[in-house]
Amino acid sequence: MTGTATGPLKTIKVIDLTSVVLGPYATQTLGDMGADVIKIESPDGDIMRFAEPARSPGMGAVFLNTNRNKRSIVLDLKQSAARDVVTKLVSDADVFVHSMRPGAIDRLGLTYEAISSVRPDIIYCATWGFDSRGRYAGRPAYDDVIQGMSGLTDLPRLRSGNAPEFAPSIMADKLTGLTAAMAIVSALFHRAQTGEGQDVEVPMFETVTAFNLVEHLAGHAFEPPLGAMGYSRALSPERRPYRTADGYMAVLPYATRQWVSFFRAIGRPDVADDPMITDPATRIRNIDSLYRTIGEIMPTRTTAEWVEILTAADVPSVAVNRLEDLPSDPHLADIGFFPTYEHPSEGQLRTTSVPVQFGRTPGDAMRRHTPRLGEHTREVLVEAGYSEAEIADMLASGAAHTPPDAS
């Protein structure tokens, strides 16, 4: 790992005051694109450091996967000397991003007004639970809370009639993190055109609700409504991975020609020309029945047999991967999607590569290893212009911290 940035954001410096998953995923995305991300942690460290599995304390797997390409500096922001460091770091930064609730960031004196007084063209991004203009502003919010409020947990109920369920993924955090990264880059583009910085707010509730209702606003996209909310195709109880003779497949004829090809491939040319297949509006009204037919036919052959038949028919279909199948997926192997590297304290690790490709300014998932708590405190303070005596005073007072084995 060289630390040399090649990505499109290689001239951008980010001050990262986020924790858990939402903010760190956003800033890791910026780091993968070349930004110099300085992660400010409390003396206790980001709580996700302690989510196991881990080889050593404070270096858990989720933390490793959301904090590469960053430098870690530990500051006790309850102390004025530590807050002064933030001010100094901001003076030549491009982006300041935090994930604190409004009251907490106000008490620290690190509001947009305070930060922009030091760096007027700063892009200041607040990632929190709720839009500050509404009555929920300031409430605590984590992934499960937002999944519950945004209607995501209601989708399984609408499909099956059973109780609401959480998605088995930190979906709200990750989705909002990607949205925050996009919003920051958009604001940087505006600054490049106008010279103007600005404050950016990325609330979880509104972000995830908008995402959920792309298709599920449905009949309520019209005023008065033309029908219920909920996209019928996605909510069909028959839409699921289909059991084959020896596994499962995802099969999705979608366009008319794909439905026609599917029924011909399974030996039912008589059905292929039925208006229920050839007319899109009629087909969507009968989607439950059509998906049920797929479910009934798939167990008659093995997965390998169906892959051969449906691939030849140009019907979208794949064998369902288990999580443990992904590292050996042949396509992902072709592109080197799971690089391994040697971490100075954690040994051999595996990560995922940057999923987007740039012809001239490639991102890099391997530029910097995920940092230990406070690994770069001294380095960053020296860069900011602090003398050895000043650094020693901050370390002695607890305003700043370095790892126990740091020189």
XYZ file of C-alpha atoms in Angstrom:
407
model
C 0.000 0.000 0.000
C 1.577 3.244 -1.169
C -0.848 5.852 0.179
C -0.605 7.563 -3.240
C -4.064 8.584 -4.429
C -5.091 8.086 -8.054
C -8.857 8.598 -7.841
C -10.945 11.567 -9.014
C -11.031 13.048 -5.483
C -7.269 12.891 -4.905
C -7.023 16.635 -4.166
C -9.861 16.587 -1.604
C -9.322 16.587 2.160
C -12.143 15.303 4.373
C -12.521 15.775 8.124
C -14.615 12.815 9.248
C -16.461 13.029 12.563
C -18.717 10.017 11.983
C -19.134 6.602 13.582
C -21.013 3.290 13.332
C -21.813 2.532 9.620
C -23.687 5.338 7.838
C -21.031 8.050 7.999
C -17.999 5.757 7.826
C -19.374 4.053 4.704
C -19.887 7.476 3.100
C -16.374 8.652 3.915
C -14.794 5.335 2.930
C -16.451 5.797 -0.460
C -14.791 9.223 -0.708
C -11.489 7.708 0.415
C -11.733 4.964 -2.200
C -12.099 7.741 -4.768
C -8.814 9.270 -3.601
C -9.800 11.719 -0.856
C -7.524 12.172 2.167
C -9.936 11.222 4.965
C -8.942 12.122 8.517
C -11.172 10.175 10.910
C -11.572 11.855 14.291
C -12.395 9.357 17.042
C -13.087 9.708 20.738
C -10.679 8.065 23.201
C -13.109 5.118 23.367
C -13.074 4.754 19.595
C -15.819 4.164 17.061
C -18.227 1.618 18.605
C -18.088 -0.501 15.440
C -14.447 -1.285 16.221
C -15.797 -3.772 18.751
C -18.275 -5.668 16.540
C -16.811 -9.156 16.229
C -15.355 -11.235 14.678
C -11.932 -9.714 15.316
C -8.348 -10.870 15.650
C -7.531 -8.147 18.129
C -9.616 -5.724 20.217
C -10.867 -2.681 18.363
C -10.385 -4.089 14.857
C -13.649 -5.877 14.133
C -14.730 -7.013 10.668
C -17.453 -4.402 10.097
C -15.070 -1.621 11.103
C -12.423 -2.987 8.731
C -14.970 -2.909 5.901
C -16.070 0.698 6.448
C -12.860 2.521 7.364
C -10.136 1.708 4.850
C -8.374 4.593 3.111
C -8.544 6.790 6.233
C -6.205 8.089 8.893
C -7.300 7.881 12.538
C -6.682 10.677 15.016
C -7.998 10.516 18.595
C -9.235 13.736 20.181
C -11.235 14.273 23.364
C -13.571 16.945 22.053
C -14.729 17.790 25.567
C -11.413 19.630 25.878
C -10.950 23.010 24.230
C -7.451 22.102 23.024
C -8.926 19.194 21.048
C -11.638 21.377 19.534
C -8.908 23.822 18.526
C -7.256 20.986 16.604
C -10.478 20.414 14.653
C -10.559 24.113 13.779
C -6.984 23.962 12.579
C -7.619 20.850 10.497
C -10.677 22.456 8.928
C -8.695 25.508 7.827
C -7.313 23.705 4.763
C -10.002 21.013 4.367
C -12.636 20.685 1.661
C -15.258 18.636 3.473
C -16.432 18.332 7.068
C -18.888 15.499 7.738
C -20.445 14.389 11.018
C -23.140 11.978 12.211
C -24.033 13.570 15.554
C -27.487 14.726 16.557
C -28.087 18.491 16.341
C -27.845 19.086 20.075
C -24.539 17.233 20.402
C -22.817 19.055 17.545
C -24.139 22.375 18.893
C -22.648 21.692 22.334
C -19.252 21.032 20.771
C -19.427 24.334 18.892
C -18.826 22.587 15.571
C -21.888 23.839 13.693
C -21.840 24.916 10.048
C -21.645 28.551 11.141
C -18.567 27.853 13.276
C -16.808 25.670 10.708
C -17.556 27.965 7.756
C -16.202 30.938 9.691
C -12.823 29.193 9.506
C -13.207 27.830 5.966
C -15.941 29.751 4.078
C -15.997 27.397 1.085
C -16.243 24.226 3.192
C -18.732 21.505 2.243
C -20.341 20.733 5.597
C -22.405 17.536 5.641
C -24.627 16.488 8.554
C -25.892 12.899 8.433
C -28.550 12.221 11.049
C -31.927 10.621 11.538
C -34.445 13.253 10.519
C -34.774 16.467 8.532
C -34.073 19.354 10.918
C -37.241 21.159 9.780
C -39.625 18.517 11.094
C -40.958 17.483 14.486
C -38.733 14.392 14.639
C -35.560 16.482 14.441
C -33.044 15.506 17.095
C -34.473 12.055 17.790
C -32.046 9.144 17.997
C -32.053 6.976 14.876
C -30.342 3.759 13.931
C -30.907 1.368 11.058
C -33.752 -0.631 12.627
C -35.574 2.540 13.655
C -35.474 3.909 10.122
C -36.389 0.595 8.502
C -39.446 0.543 10.776
C -40.484 4.129 10.047
C -39.858 4.142 6.288
C -42.190 1.276 5.431
C -39.399 -1.157 4.583
C -40.433 -3.519 7.387
C -44.037 -3.436 6.143
C -43.195 -4.929 2.737
C -42.918 -8.541 4.001
C -46.324 -8.115 5.675
C -47.880 -6.900 2.450
C -46.366 -9.819 0.556
C -47.110 -12.668 2.951
C -49.651 -11.391 5.442
C -47.255 -12.175 8.269
C -45.651 -9.810 10.767
C -43.349 -6.961 9.640
C -39.678 -7.911 9.279
C -36.347 -6.121 9.161
C -34.216 -6.603 6.065
C -31.272 -8.823 7.122
C -28.857 -6.074 6.117
C -27.948 -2.648 7.504
C -29.854 -1.246 4.555
C -30.871 2.163 5.909
C -27.331 2.993 7.047
C -25.646 1.872 3.842
C -28.190 3.498 1.538
C -27.976 6.804 3.406
C -24.182 6.562 3.425
C -24.075 6.257 -0.354
C -26.540 9.146 -0.649
C -24.322 11.264 1.601
C -21.279 10.523 -0.565
C -23.251 11.518 -3.669
C -24.488 14.710 -2.005
C -20.966 15.706 -0.946
C -19.586 15.174 -4.448
C -22.507 17.192 -5.878
C -21.708 20.060 -3.515
C -18.023 19.850 -4.477
C -19.037 20.129 -8.140
C -21.082 23.247 -7.342
C -18.098 24.715 -5.481
C -15.828 24.010 -8.433
C -18.207 26.023 -10.637
C -18.988 28.888 -8.256
C -16.453 28.903 -5.435
C -19.295 28.558 -2.934
C -19.304 26.148 -0.014
C -22.546 25.103 1.655
C -24.147 23.043 4.376
C -25.652 19.717 3.290
C -28.144 17.688 5.299
C -28.669 13.975 4.607
C -31.432 12.622 6.887
C -31.992 8.873 7.099
C -35.800 8.829 7.359
C -36.433 10.930 4.291
C -33.680 9.257 2.256
C -34.906 5.727 2.902
C -38.585 6.647 2.525
C -37.911 8.190 -0.893
C -35.947 5.072 -1.872
C -38.729 2.759 -0.706
C -41.497 4.630 -2.508
C -39.862 4.685 -5.959
C -42.088 1.751 -6.878
C -44.262 1.380 -3.786
C -45.948 4.794 -3.985
C -47.878 3.062 -6.802
C -51.513 4.192 -6.957
C -50.801 7.072 -4.591
C -48.593 8.689 -7.231
C -51.913 10.108 -8.462
C -54.203 12.568 -6.709
C -56.781 11.315 -5.980
C -55.166 7.852 -5.718
C -55.789 5.356 -8.500
C -55.196 2.430 -6.206
C -53.353 1.183 -3.158
C -49.719 1.727 -2.317
C -47.369 -1.159 -3.077
C -45.933 -2.421 -6.375
C -47.809 -5.633 -7.121
C -45.033 -7.445 -9.000
C -42.489 -6.933 -6.243
C -45.029 -7.869 -3.550
C -46.263 -11.060 -5.207
C -46.006 -13.914 -2.674
C -44.910 -16.103 -5.599
C -41.871 -13.917 -6.347
C -39.044 -15.718 -4.628
C -35.963 -17.834 -5.310
C -37.324 -21.000 -6.931
C -36.346 -24.463 -5.746
C -34.780 -26.688 -8.385
C -34.101 -30.421 -8.101
C -30.864 -29.672 -6.234
C -30.778 -25.988 -5.221
C -32.353 -22.618 -5.907
C -32.489 -20.203 -8.830
C -33.546 -16.621 -9.417
C -35.614 -16.578 -12.609
C -37.158 -13.398 -13.977
C -38.709 -13.295 -17.417
C -39.583 -9.616 -17.698
C -39.989 -8.385 -21.276
C -42.614 -10.033 -23.476
C -40.023 -11.843 -25.584
C -38.498 -13.314 -22.411
C -41.834 -14.675 -21.238
C -42.456 -16.166 -24.690
C -38.957 -17.716 -24.679
C -39.491 -19.122 -21.186
C -42.686 -20.958 -22.036
C -41.207 -22.312 -25.253
C -38.110 -23.451 -23.336
C -40.204 -25.400 -20.832
C -42.155 -27.078 -23.611
C -45.331 -25.005 -23.485
C -45.499 -23.222 -26.858
C -49.308 -23.245 -26.533
C -49.058 -20.827 -23.610
C -46.374 -18.671 -25.251
C -48.886 -17.034 -27.588
C -51.616 -16.524 -24.995
C -52.603 -12.837 -24.443
C -51.782 -13.399 -20.763
C -48.162 -13.661 -21.946
C -48.033 -11.351 -24.952
C -49.994 -8.382 -23.524
C -47.991 -6.566 -20.792
C -51.044 -5.135 -19.005
C -52.790 -8.517 -18.875
C -49.546 -10.163 -17.798
C -49.042 -7.871 -14.800
C -52.627 -8.527 -13.666
C -51.844 -12.252 -13.698
C -48.322 -12.053 -12.309
C -49.055 -14.236 -9.257
C -50.242 -17.073 -11.482
C -47.254 -16.746 -13.809
C -44.729 -16.740 -10.981
C -46.528 -19.740 -9.474
C -46.067 -21.592 -12.773
C -42.321 -20.919 -12.635
C -42.233 -22.272 -9.080
C -44.054 -25.443 -10.119
C -41.824 -26.246 -13.115
C -38.383 -25.503 -11.640
C -38.130 -28.575 -9.349
C -38.325 -30.871 -12.382
C -34.678 -30.273 -13.357
C -31.355 -29.560 -11.689
C -29.913 -26.082 -11.400
C -27.228 -26.867 -13.995
C -29.842 -28.118 -16.451
C -31.984 -25.013 -16.017
C -28.981 -22.702 -16.360
C -28.170 -24.308 -19.713
C -31.787 -24.241 -20.949
C -32.666 -20.727 -19.819
C -29.341 -19.216 -20.870
C -29.890 -20.581 -24.362
C -33.408 -19.073 -24.309
C -31.995 -15.692 -23.171
C -34.199 -15.702 -20.051
C -32.685 -13.785 -17.098
C -31.813 -16.516 -14.600
C -28.976 -17.481 -12.276
C -28.172 -19.988 -9.585
C -28.686 -18.440 -6.155
C -25.385 -17.801 -4.400
C -24.886 -18.439 -0.722
C -22.781 -15.789 1.000
C -19.880 -18.219 1.168
C -20.096 -18.770 -2.618
C -19.244 -15.153 -3.429
C -15.449 -15.253 -2.887
C -15.213 -18.063 -5.457
C -17.687 -16.627 -7.968
C -15.880 -16.956 -11.338
C -16.879 -13.510 -12.617
C -15.734 -11.809 -9.420
C -12.522 -13.821 -9.628
C -11.997 -12.585 -13.215
C -11.968 -8.959 -12.063
C -10.084 -9.516 -8.793
C -13.008 -8.333 -6.694
C -11.718 -9.822 -3.417
C -8.093 -8.682 -3.017
C -6.143 -9.789 0.026
C -3.474 -7.728 1.756
C -1.206 -7.751 4.760
C -2.347 -5.448 7.579
C 0.489 -4.326 9.873
C -1.344 -5.439 13.019
C -4.123 -7.747 11.803
C -2.224 -9.963 9.388
C -3.759 -11.274 6.165
C -7.113 -9.671 5.366
C -9.619 -9.793 2.530
C -11.586 -6.814 1.279
C -13.814 -5.896 -1.653
C -12.516 -3.788 -4.508
C -13.969 -0.464 -5.654
C -17.063 -1.471 -7.690
C -17.006 1.452 -10.156
C -14.350 1.934 -12.814
C -12.775 5.176 -14.077
C -10.759 5.068 -17.283
C -8.421 7.913 -16.260
C -8.722 8.286 -12.480
C -9.209 4.828 -10.952
C -10.262 4.477 -7.343
C -8.246 2.216 -5.055
C -9.477 0.066 -2.179
C -5.918 -0.805 -1.170
C -4.292 2.608 -0.778
C -4.396 2.687 3.025
C -5.135 -0.097 5.482
C -7.912 0.426 8.035
C -6.239 2.343 10.885
C -5.807 1.332 14.481
C -7.323 3.730 16.995
C -5.247 6.932 16.951
C -2.665 5.428 14.599
C -2.130 8.752 12.812
C -2.655 11.212 15.662
C 0.945 12.366 15.786
C 1.327 12.393 12.006
C -1.765 14.547 11.481
C -0.847 16.959 14.285
C 2.634 17.444 12.822
C 1.104 18.128 9.392
C -1.207 20.679 11.009
C 1.820 22.572 12.302
C 1.948 21.535 15.964
C 5.361 21.362 17.600
C 6.593 18.300 19.475
C 6.171 20.202 22.743
C 2.562 21.097 21.906
C 1.815 17.505 20.927
C 3.367 16.247 24.157
C 1.171 18.636 26.155
C -1.998 17.417 24.396
C -1.057 13.796 24.958
C -0.314 14.468 28.619
C -3.628 16.244 29.178
C -5.638 13.604 27.290
C -6.796 16.074 24.658
C -5.183 13.755 22.103
C -4.240 10.073 22.212
C -1.907 7.738 20.334
C -1.822 3.929 20.451
C -0.031 2.460 23.506
C 2.842 1.180 21.353
C 3.308 4.450 19.425
C 6.739 6.044 19.625
